[in-house]
Amino acid sequence: MLIDLRSDTVTRPTPGMKEAMFSAPVGDDVFGEDPTVNALEEKIAKLFGMEAALFCPSGTMTNQIAIRLHTQIQTEVICHKYSHIYLYEGGGIMANSLASVKLLDGDLGKITAAQIAESINPDDVHAPETTLVSLENTMNKGGGSIYTLDEVKPIQNLCQERGIKLHLDGARLFNALVASGEKTQDWGATFDTISICLSKGLGCPVGSALVGSKSDIKRARKVRKAFGGGMRQAGFLAAAGIHALDHHVDRLKEDHSRAKSLGEMLGDLPVVSEIFPVATNIVIARLEGTTPEEFMKKLSDQNIKSVKFGKDLVRFVTHLDFTDDQLEEFGKRIKKAE
């Protein structure tokens, strides 16, 4: 039995999802004629109480489109130094939007309104204009840490006062909402744009959506075309997204529960000095007396896959295909990897 905990992107479509995909009515989405893509976009926009949505191949694309919408040459994005948009999107902020970035530090990957207020550039010829703040929920490098609305509302107020746009990289937003009990429409009312990934916790093979105002999404559609993201009979993929929203959201609490158990198992190992707080489906272990490469080799010998996440960190992510039986087996195998 392979136990693959590298990411929640490794899942395969469920039988129900496959059936929905194979039976989806399709058309040419570039002409706006794919009924299943249109249905997904309408569904997810309504879910977040926003005016419109745009289906894209990846979360990187939806993030980068949003950045293009809210910046221009000689403007600046404020985000945490561990943000996905900065670390893991191929230098896209520079390459796609020619914008500058101001990186902030913060506990478990989160930043505050006070930090942002201190970091907004003055109206000065020497400085790029601050036009965008980007947050990430859950925060990948923070071990799946969660922003709550109480933490985000002061940031929203600050951005509105200063005329700055607010974007959310919601790659695992549904994990955050299942954990916090907060409502999708409340989050939609807080941000100018939100990127929502369907291929992580929700288990789709491909796809993310960008939600926002009608005017922003109209512009976003043109940017998507320029990025090479125009798809034709994409309804086969969009059908997976509709199925996931209908069937795979509530079950995320199972992933969270298994992640807590997994964290406890790892925390008992002599080579693990710290487990980041387990808030959702990500577990990050800090090692001592060994390297990530050495530890991961021992895990690999037990047919367990994980990911190096820093000079002394290893990440594990629970997901749709990680079962209770695999969790039990994981506990047995890691004792052999000590």
PDB file of N, CA and C in Angstrom, residues 22 66 68 93 153 160 168 229 232 264 279 313 338:
ATOM      1  N   PHE A  22     -18.085  12.367 -17.444  1.00  0.00           N
ATOM      2  CA  PHE A  22     -18.371  11.688 -18.710  1.00  0.00           C
ATOM      3  C   PHE A  22     -19.742  12.054 -19.280  1.00  0.00           C
ATOM      4  N   ALA A  66      -5.588  37.798 -11.089  1.00  0.00           N
ATOM      5  CA  ALA A  66      -6.021  38.802 -10.114  1.00  0.00           C
ATOM      6  C   ALA A  66      -4.955  39.863  -9.902  1.00  0.00           C
ATOM      7  N   ARG A  68      -2.731  40.789 -12.039  1.00  0.00           N
ATOM      8  CA  ARG A  68      -2.713  41.629 -13.238  1.00  0.00           C
ATOM      9  C   ARG A  68      -3.853  42.654 -13.197  1.00  0.00           C
ATOM     10  N   ILE A  93       4.578  37.388 -10.541  1.00  0.00           N
ATOM     11  CA  ILE A  93       4.237  38.785 -10.245  1.00  0.00           C
ATOM     12  C   ILE A  93       5.071  39.718 -11.106  1.00  0.00           C
ATOM     13  N   LYS A 153     -11.196  41.397   8.701  1.00  0.00           N
ATOM     14  CA  LYS A 153     -12.011  42.608   8.592  1.00  0.00           C
ATOM     15  C   LYS A 153     -11.194  43.894   8.790  1.00  0.00           C
ATOM     16  N   GLN A 160      -9.838  49.527   2.142  1.00  0.00           N
ATOM     17  CA  GLN A 160     -10.880  50.411   1.616  1.00  0.00           C
ATOM     18  C   GLN A 160     -10.566  51.868   1.918  1.00  0.00           C
ATOM     19  N   LEU A 168      -7.632  37.352  -2.197  1.00  0.00           N
ATOM     20  CA  LEU A 168      -7.423  36.165  -1.379  1.00  0.00           C
ATOM     21  C   LEU A 168      -7.009  34.992  -2.254  1.00  0.00           C
ATOM     22  N   GLY A 229      -4.973  30.547 -21.335  1.00  0.00           N
ATOM     23  CA  GLY A 229      -5.887  29.766 -20.511  1.00  0.00           C
ATOM     24  C   GLY A 229      -7.266  29.569 -21.098  1.00  0.00           C
ATOM     25  N   ARG A 232     -11.544  24.964 -24.541  1.00  0.00           N
ATOM     26  CA  ARG A 232     -12.684  24.719 -25.432  1.00  0.00           C
ATOM     27  C   ARG A 232     -13.758  23.907 -24.707  1.00  0.00           C
ATOM     28  N   GLU A 264      -0.042  13.728  15.880  1.00  0.00           N
ATOM     29  CA  GLU A 264       0.265  13.111  17.175  1.00  0.00           C
ATOM     30  C   GLU A 264       1.226  11.937  17.019  1.00  0.00           C
ATOM     31  N   ALA A 279      -4.290  22.789  12.201  1.00  0.00           N
ATOM     32  CA  ALA A 279      -5.597  23.443  12.136  1.00  0.00           C
ATOM     33  C   ALA A 279      -6.501  22.836  11.076  1.00  0.00           C
ATOM     34  N   LEU A 313      12.420  20.823   7.951  1.00  0.00           N
ATOM     35  CA  LEU A 313      10.971  20.620   7.965  1.00  0.00           C
ATOM     36  C   LEU A 313      10.534  19.601   6.916  1.00  0.00           C
ATOM     37  N   GLU A 338      12.066   5.022  12.471  1.00  0.00           N
ATOM     38  CA  GLU A 338      12.761   5.810  13.494  1.00  0.00           C
ATOM     39  C   GLU A 338      14.280   5.649  13.356  1.00  0.00           C
TER      40      GLU A 338
END
